[in-house]
Coordinates of C-alpha atoms in Angstrom, one line a residue:
X18 CA 62.5 137.1 80.1
X19 CA 59.1 137.9 80.5
X20 CA 58.9 140.3 82.8
X21 CA 55.2 138.4 83.3
X22 CA 57.3 135.2 84.6
X23 CA 58.1 138.2 87.8
X24 CA 53.9 137.7 89.3
X25 CA 54.2 134.1 88.8
X26 CA 55.5 132.7 92.2
X27 CA 55.3 128.8 91.3
X28 CA 58.1 129.6 88.8
X29 CA 60.5 130.6 91.3
X30 CA 61.5 127.4 92.7
X31 CA 61.6 125.1 89.7
X32 CA 61.7 124.3 86.1
X33 CA 58.5 124.0 84.5
X34 CA 57.4 122.5 81.8
X35 CA 53.6 121.4 82.3
X36 CA 51.5 124.3 81.0
X37 CA 49.5 121.8 79.3
X38 CA 48.2 120.5 82.2
X39 CA 48.0 123.6 85.0
X40 CA 49.6 126.7 84.3
X41 CA 50.5 128.8 86.9
X42 CA 48.6 131.6 88.7
X43 CA 49.7 135.2 88.8
X44 CA 49.6 136.7 92.5
X45 CA 47.2 138.8 91.2
X46 CA 44.7 137.0 89.6
X47 CA 45.3 135.3 93.2
X48 CA 44.4 138.3 95.0
X49 CA 41.2 139.2 92.4
X50 CA 39.9 136.1 93.8
X51 CA 39.9 136.8 97.5
X52 CA 38.9 140.3 96.6
X53 CA 36.1 138.8 95.4
X54 CA 35.2 136.3 97.9
X55 CA 35.7 139.5 100.4
X56 CA 33.2 141.2 98.8
X57 CA 30.4 138.8 98.4
X58 CA 30.4 138.3 102.1
X59 CA 30.4 142.0 102.7
X60 CA 26.9 142.0 100.4
X61 CA 26.3 139.1 101.2
X62 CA 26.0 135.1 100.3
X63 CA 22.6 135.7 99.5
X64 CA 20.6 139.0 99.8
X65 CA 19.6 141.2 97.2
X66 CA 22.4 143.6 97.2
X67 CA 24.6 140.8 95.8
X68 CA 23.0 139.8 92.6
X69 CA 23.6 142.6 91.0
X70 CA 27.4 142.4 91.3
X71 CA 27.5 138.2 90.2
X72 CA 25.7 139.5 87.5
X73 CA 27.9 141.9 86.4
X74 CA 31.4 139.2 87.0
X75 CA 29.0 136.9 84.4
X76 CA 28.6 139.6 81.9
X77 CA 32.0 141.0 81.9
X78 CA 33.7 137.6 81.9
X79 CA 31.3 136.4 78.8
X80 CA 31.7 140.2 77.5
X81 CA 35.7 139.3 77.5
X82 CA 35.8 135.4 76.5
X83 CA 33.2 136.6 73.2
X84 CA 35.7 138.8 72.4
X85 CA 39.2 136.2 72.3
X86 CA 36.9 133.6 70.7
X87 CA 35.4 136.3 68.4
X88 CA 31.5 135.3 68.4
X89 CA 28.7 136.6 70.1
X90 CA 28.0 137.0 74.2
X91 CA 25.1 134.3 73.6
X92 CA 27.0 132.0 72.0
X93 CA 29.0 131.6 76.0
X94 CA 28.2 129.2 78.2
X95 CA 30.5 129.1 81.3
X96 CA 31.9 125.3 82.7
X97 CA 33.5 123.8 85.0
X98 CA 36.4 122.3 82.4
X99 CA 37.1 121.1 79.3
X100 CA 35.7 117.6 79.5
X101 CA 32.1 119.7 80.9
X102 CA 32.2 121.8 78.0
X103 CA 32.2 119.0 75.3
X104 CA 30.0 116.2 77.1
X105 CA 27.1 118.5 78.1
X106 CA 25.9 119.7 74.6
X107 CA 27.4 116.4 73.1
X108 CA 25.3 114.4 74.7
X109 CA 22.3 116.1 74.0
X110 CA 23.0 116.6 70.4
X111 CA 19.8 114.6 68.7
X112 CA 21.2 111.7 67.3
X113 CA 20.1 108.2 65.6
X114 CA 20.6 105.0 65.8
X115 CA 23.3 103.7 62.6
X116 CA 24.4 107.5 62.9
X117 CA 28.1 107.9 62.8
X118 CA 30.7 109.4 65.0
X119 CA 33.8 110.5 63.6
X120 CA 36.9 111.3 66.2
X121 CA 40.3 111.2 65.4
X122 CA 43.1 109.0 67.0
X123 CA 45.1 111.4 69.2
X124 CA 42.0 112.5 71.4
X125 CA 41.7 113.1 75.4
X126 CA 40.6 110.3 76.8
X127 CA 38.3 112.4 78.8
X128 CA 36.9 112.8 75.4
X129 CA 36.7 109.6 74.1
X130 CA 35.6 108.1 76.9
X131 CA 32.1 110.1 76.5
X132 CA 31.9 109.7 72.6
X133 CA 32.1 106.0 73.4
X134 CA 29.3 106.6 75.8
X135 CA 27.2 109.0 73.6
X136 CA 27.1 105.8 70.9
X137 CA 26.6 103.0 73.5
X138 CA 23.3 105.1 74.6
X139 CA 22.2 106.0 70.6
X140 CA 23.9 102.9 68.6
X141 CA 26.5 105.4 67.2
X142 CA 29.4 103.8 65.0
X143 CA 32.5 105.4 66.1
X144 CA 35.2 105.8 62.4
X145 CA 38.6 106.9 63.7
X146 CA 40.1 109.4 61.5
X147 CA 44.3 109.1 61.5
X148 CA 46.1 111.4 61.9
X149 CA 48.9 110.4 64.6
X150 CA 50.9 108.3 61.7
X151 CA 51.3 111.8 59.9
X152 CA 54.3 112.4 62.9
X153 CA 56.0 110.1 61.0
X154 CA 57.4 111.8 57.8
X155 CA 58.9 115.1 57.2
X156 CA 55.6 117.3 55.8
X157 CA 55.0 121.4 55.9
X158 CA 52.4 122.7 57.2
X159 CA 50.4 122.8 54.4
X160 CA 51.2 119.3 52.7
X161 CA 50.5 118.3 56.3
X162 CA 47.0 119.8 56.3
X163 CA 46.0 118.4 52.9
X164 CA 47.1 115.1 53.9
X165 CA 44.6 116.0 57.2
X166 CA 41.6 117.4 54.8
X167 CA 42.1 114.1 52.3
X168 CA 42.2 111.8 55.2
X169 CA 38.9 113.2 56.2
X170 CA 37.1 112.8 53.3
X171 CA 38.1 109.3 52.3
X172 CA 37.0 108.4 56.3
X173 CA 33.8 111.0 56.6
X174 CA 30.6 108.8 54.8
X175 CA 27.2 109.8 54.3
X176 CA 25.8 109.0 57.7
X177 CA 28.3 111.0 59.4
X178 CA 26.9 113.5 62.2
X179 CA 29.5 114.3 64.8
X180 CA 33.3 115.3 64.3
X181 CA 35.4 115.3 67.9
X182 CA 38.6 116.5 67.3
X183 CA 41.3 118.6 68.4
X184 CA 42.5 121.9 67.7
X185 CA 45.6 121.3 68.9
X186 CA 46.4 117.1 69.4
X187 CA 47.2 116.8 73.6
X188 CA 50.5 114.1 72.4
X189 CA 52.3 115.5 69.7
X190 CA 51.3 119.2 69.7
X191 CA 50.2 119.3 66.2
X192 CA 47.7 122.2 65.2
X193 CA 44.9 120.6 63.5
X194 CA 43.2 122.8 60.6
X195 CA 39.7 123.8 62.2
X196 CA 38.6 126.5 59.6
X197 CA 39.8 124.0 56.6
X198 CA 38.0 121.4 58.1
X199 CA 35.0 123.7 58.8
X200 CA 34.7 124.1 55.1
X201 CA 34.4 120.8 54.2
X202 CA 31.9 119.3 56.7
X203 CA 29.7 122.6 55.9
X204 CA 29.2 120.5 52.5
X205 CA 28.9 117.4 53.5
X206 CA 24.9 116.2 52.7
X207 CA 24.4 116.0 57.0
X208 CA 26.4 119.1 57.6
X209 CA 28.5 116.7 60.5
X210 CA 28.3 119.2 64.2
X211 CA 31.8 119.9 64.7
X212 CA 33.0 119.5 68.5
X213 CA 36.7 120.7 69.1
X214 CA 39.0 120.4 72.6
X215 CA 40.6 123.8 72.8
X216 CA 42.3 122.4 76.1
X217 CA 45.3 123.4 74.7
X218 CA 45.1 126.7 72.2
X219 CA 42.8 128.4 75.2
X220 CA 45.7 130.9 76.3
X221 CA 48.4 129.4 73.3
X222 CA 47.1 130.6 69.9
X223 CA 45.0 132.2 68.2
X224 CA 41.2 130.9 68.0
X225 CA 38.9 133.3 66.7
X226 CA 38.3 131.6 63.4
X227 CA 38.6 127.7 64.5
X228 CA 36.2 129.2 68.1
X229 CA 33.9 130.6 65.3
X230 CA 33.2 128.2 62.7
X231 CA 33.1 125.3 65.4
X232 CA 29.1 124.0 67.0
X233 CA 31.2 123.3 69.9
X234 CA 34.6 124.3 71.1
X235 CA 35.2 123.9 74.8
X236 CA 38.2 125.4 76.8
X237 CA 39.5 125.9 79.8
X238 CA 41.1 129.1 82.1
X239 CA 43.5 126.8 83.8
X240 CA 46.2 125.6 81.0
X241 CA 47.5 128.2 78.9
X242 CA 45.9 131.1 80.0
X243 CA 47.3 130.9 83.7
X244 CA 43.2 130.7 84.8
X245 CA 42.5 129.2 88.3
X246 CA 41.2 125.6 88.1
X247 CA 37.3 124.5 88.3
X248 CA 36.9 127.7 85.2
X249 CA 36.5 127.0 82.0
X250 CA 33.8 127.9 78.4
X251 CA 32.2 126.8 75.5
X252 CA 31.3 128.5 72.4
X253 CA 28.2 127.3 71.3
X254 CA 27.0 127.2 67.6
X255 CA 22.9 128.7 67.1
X256 CA 22.0 125.1 65.6
X257 CA 23.5 123.7 68.6
X258 CA 21.9 126.3 70.4
X259 CA 18.6 125.4 68.8
X260 CA 19.2 121.4 68.5
X261 CA 20.7 120.6 71.4
X262 CA 18.8 119.4 74.7
X263 CA 20.7 120.4 78.2
X264 CA 22.5 117.4 79.2
X265 CA 22.1 118.4 82.7
X266 CA 19.2 120.3 84.0
X267 CA 19.2 123.4 86.7
X268 CA 18.1 126.3 87.5
X269 CA 20.7 128.7 85.8
X270 CA 19.2 126.4 82.4
X271 CA 15.8 127.5 82.9
X272 CA 14.4 131.0 81.4
X273 CA 11.9 131.2 85.0
X274 CA 12.2 129.3 88.3
X275 CA 8.4 130.0 88.9
X276 CA 6.7 128.5 85.7
X277 CA 8.6 125.4 85.6
X278 CA 5.6 123.7 86.8
X279 CA 3.4 124.7 83.8
X280 CA 2.9 123.2 80.4
X281 CA 6.0 124.9 79.5
X282 CA 7.3 122.1 76.6
X283 CA 10.7 124.8 76.4
X284 CA 11.6 125.8 79.5
X285 CA 15.0 127.0 79.0
X286 CA 17.1 129.4 77.7
X287 CA 18.1 129.9 74.5
X288 CA 21.6 131.1 75.2
X289 CA 24.5 129.7 76.4
X290 CA 23.1 129.3 79.8
X291 CA 21.4 126.6 78.3
X292 CA 23.7 124.3 79.5
X293 CA 25.4 126.0 82.5
X294 CA 23.7 124.2 85.8
X295 CA 23.7 125.8 89.1
X296 CA 25.7 127.6 91.9
X297 CA 29.2 127.5 90.9
X298 CA 32.3 129.5 91.8
X299 CA 31.7 133.8 91.4
X300 CA 34.9 134.7 92.4
X301 CA 37.1 132.6 89.7
X302 CA 35.8 135.4 87.8
X303 CA 37.7 137.6 88.9
X304 CA 40.9 135.7 88.8
X305 CA 39.9 134.4 85.1
X306 CA 39.5 138.0 83.5
X307 CA 42.6 139.0 85.6
X308 CA 44.9 136.5 83.7
X309 CA 43.6 137.2 80.2
X310 CA 44.2 140.7 80.6
X311 CA 47.8 140.0 82.4
X312 CA 48.2 137.4 78.8
X313 CA 46.9 140.3 76.3
X314 CA 49.3 142.8 77.8
X315 CA 51.9 140.6 76.7
X316 CA 51.3 140.9 73.1
X317 CA 48.2 139.9 70.7
X318 CA 47.9 135.8 70.2
X319 CA 50.1 135.8 66.7
X320 CA 53.0 137.7 68.8
X321 CA 52.6 135.3 72.2
X322 CA 53.0 132.3 69.7
X323 CA 56.2 133.5 68.1
X324 CA 57.8 133.4 71.1
X325 CA 56.4 130.1 72.4
X326 CA 58.0 128.9 68.6
X327 CA 61.1 130.1 69.5
X328 CA 61.4 128.1 72.2
X329 CA 59.3 125.3 71.8
X330 CA 62.0 124.9 68.0
X331 CA 65.0 125.3 70.9
X332 CA 64.5 122.9 72.7
X333 CA 62.5 120.1 70.0
X334 CA 66.3 120.9 68.0
X335 CA 68.2 119.9 71.3
X336 CA 66.3 116.8 71.3
X337 CA 67.2 115.8 67.7
X338 CA 70.8 116.8 68.5
X339 CA 71.1 114.2 71.3
X340 CA 71.4 110.4 71.0
X341 CA 69.3 108.2 72.7
X342 CA 66.2 110.8 72.7
X343 CA 63.6 110.9 69.9
X344 CA 61.1 114.0 69.3
X345 CA 58.2 112.7 67.7
X346 CA 57.2 115.4 65.6
X347 CA 59.7 115.3 62.6
X348 CA 59.7 119.0 62.3
X349 CA 59.6 121.7 64.5
X350 CA 56.6 122.3 66.8
X351 CA 54.0 124.7 65.3
X352 CA 52.9 125.6 69.1
X353 CA 54.5 125.0 72.5
X354 CA 53.3 121.0 72.8
X355 CA 57.0 119.1 73.0
X356 CA 56.9 115.2 72.7
X357 CA 59.5 112.9 72.8
X358 CA 60.9 109.1 73.8
X359 CA 63.9 107.9 75.6
X360 CA 66.4 105.5 75.2
X361 CA 66.5 103.6 78.4
X362 CA 66.1 101.3 80.5
X363 CA 64.2 103.6 83.2
X364 CA 60.4 104.0 82.8
X365 CA 58.5 107.0 81.1
X366 CA 57.2 107.5 84.7
X367 CA 60.4 106.7 86.9
X368 CA 62.2 109.4 84.3
X369 CA 59.3 111.8 85.3
X370 CA 60.2 111.5 88.6
X371 CA 63.8 111.2 88.5
X372 CA 63.6 114.8 87.0
X373 CA 61.2 115.8 89.6
X374 CA 63.9 115.3 92.6
X375 CA 66.1 118.0 90.4
X376 CA 63.1 120.3 90.2
X377 CA 62.3 119.9 86.5
X378 CA 58.8 119.0 85.7
X379 CA 57.7 117.4 82.8
X380 CA 54.4 114.6 82.1
X381 CA 54.1 111.1 80.7
X382 CA 51.3 111.1 78.2
X383 CA 49.4 107.6 78.8
X384 CA 48.2 106.7 75.0
X385 CA 50.8 106.9 73.3
X386 CA 53.5 106.6 76.0
X387 CA 55.3 109.7 75.5
X388 CA 56.9 112.2 77.9
X389 CA 56.0 115.6 77.3
X390 CA 57.4 119.2 77.7
X391 CA 55.6 122.4 77.3
X392 CA 57.3 126.1 76.6
X393 CA 55.1 128.9 77.7
X394 CA 56.0 132.9 77.0
X395 CA 57.3 132.6 80.7
X396 CA 59.5 130.1 80.1
X397 CA 63.1 130.5 79.8
X398 CA 66.7 129.7 78.3
X399 CA 68.0 128.3 81.4
X400 CA 65.0 125.7 82.0
X401 CA 65.6 124.5 78.5
X402 CA 69.1 123.7 78.6
X403 CA 68.5 122.0 82.5
X404 CA 65.9 119.8 80.8
X405 CA 67.9 119.1 78.2
X406 CA 71.3 118.5 80.0
X407 CA 69.5 116.3 82.9
X408 CA 67.6 113.7 79.9
X409 CA 71.2 113.5 78.3
X410 CA 72.0 112.7 81.6
X411 CA 69.5 110.0 82.1
X412 CA 70.3 108.5 78.5
X413 CA 74.1 108.1 79.4
X414 CA 73.3 106.5 82.7
X415 CA 70.7 103.9 81.1
X416 CA 71.2 104.1 77.7
X417 CA 70.6 100.5 75.5

């Protein structure tokens, strides 16, 4: 059992499988947040004494994120969550009527709705990259990657201007070959912008190659990274920093507040601050840094993923072996997300509620309507066995 688990009070009284929704917060991260709040109050929340402290908190956090993402500090912008990290630069991209936007059929509703709004505003055409159907057959990782690239080549057109994909699909749990996709579109006539939703990858797998090659790589700290809700980030390419206009404008995005009434045609920062808006919650920065440091003490990203895959393979294998339970993937999950269906007269929501009464927490996915359990380095064999036993009992009670 991971020693990290002992510092997560949320795991003391439940069987938890919702890391993909929100990860538990370590006790020391809670303390780091409250200590920072006290420090700000001691210095004075709006005094000359507090600004160096706040500036240093931002600097240290961006420095840590830039190391994890394999980029320079200027490419990091702090956001509240994945959705804002995606949308703020996306809606400011230079697009023309008739341009095409390509999005997969496994994206999160928040990003899908933003793409639809962008298409409506600029009269874009939305194309769909079909990857969900790959789950129905048994393929190796290399075979899947090749099929995705082949499908992408077929779906791309001369007017494709933006490609929107997740690094890890939030519903199937598949890892998209972002590096290969980046290489492909770099040879495309329009060199489309590549936006990557990193909600399920940050804190779970190594992200340096993908984050450094994407144009927009948006993540949050409150899922797999065990950080506080309300704080995330986005990695921006140099061309997005120079070509995308801020969607929402505030004092943080300005080079100089005092010159705003001049005829300066470009008053915005040229680095990640271009997409930061206004006052945000400084104490959360200390909490996220503490959680990320604790996570790194548990091993490298590849070492942690090995542990995660050990647990996800155990869960998936037991689900595959059980009558009336149907895992979505036909091969062992590449990371910690395990989606499945149950042959039952109960609805997925009823199943989740029934499990919740036993302190077992999984979730329902809305589209498609599947059940999803997430395992992490802090998962245990006992938890997995408890989930399997309870799910099997449900199939015995209500199997069709």
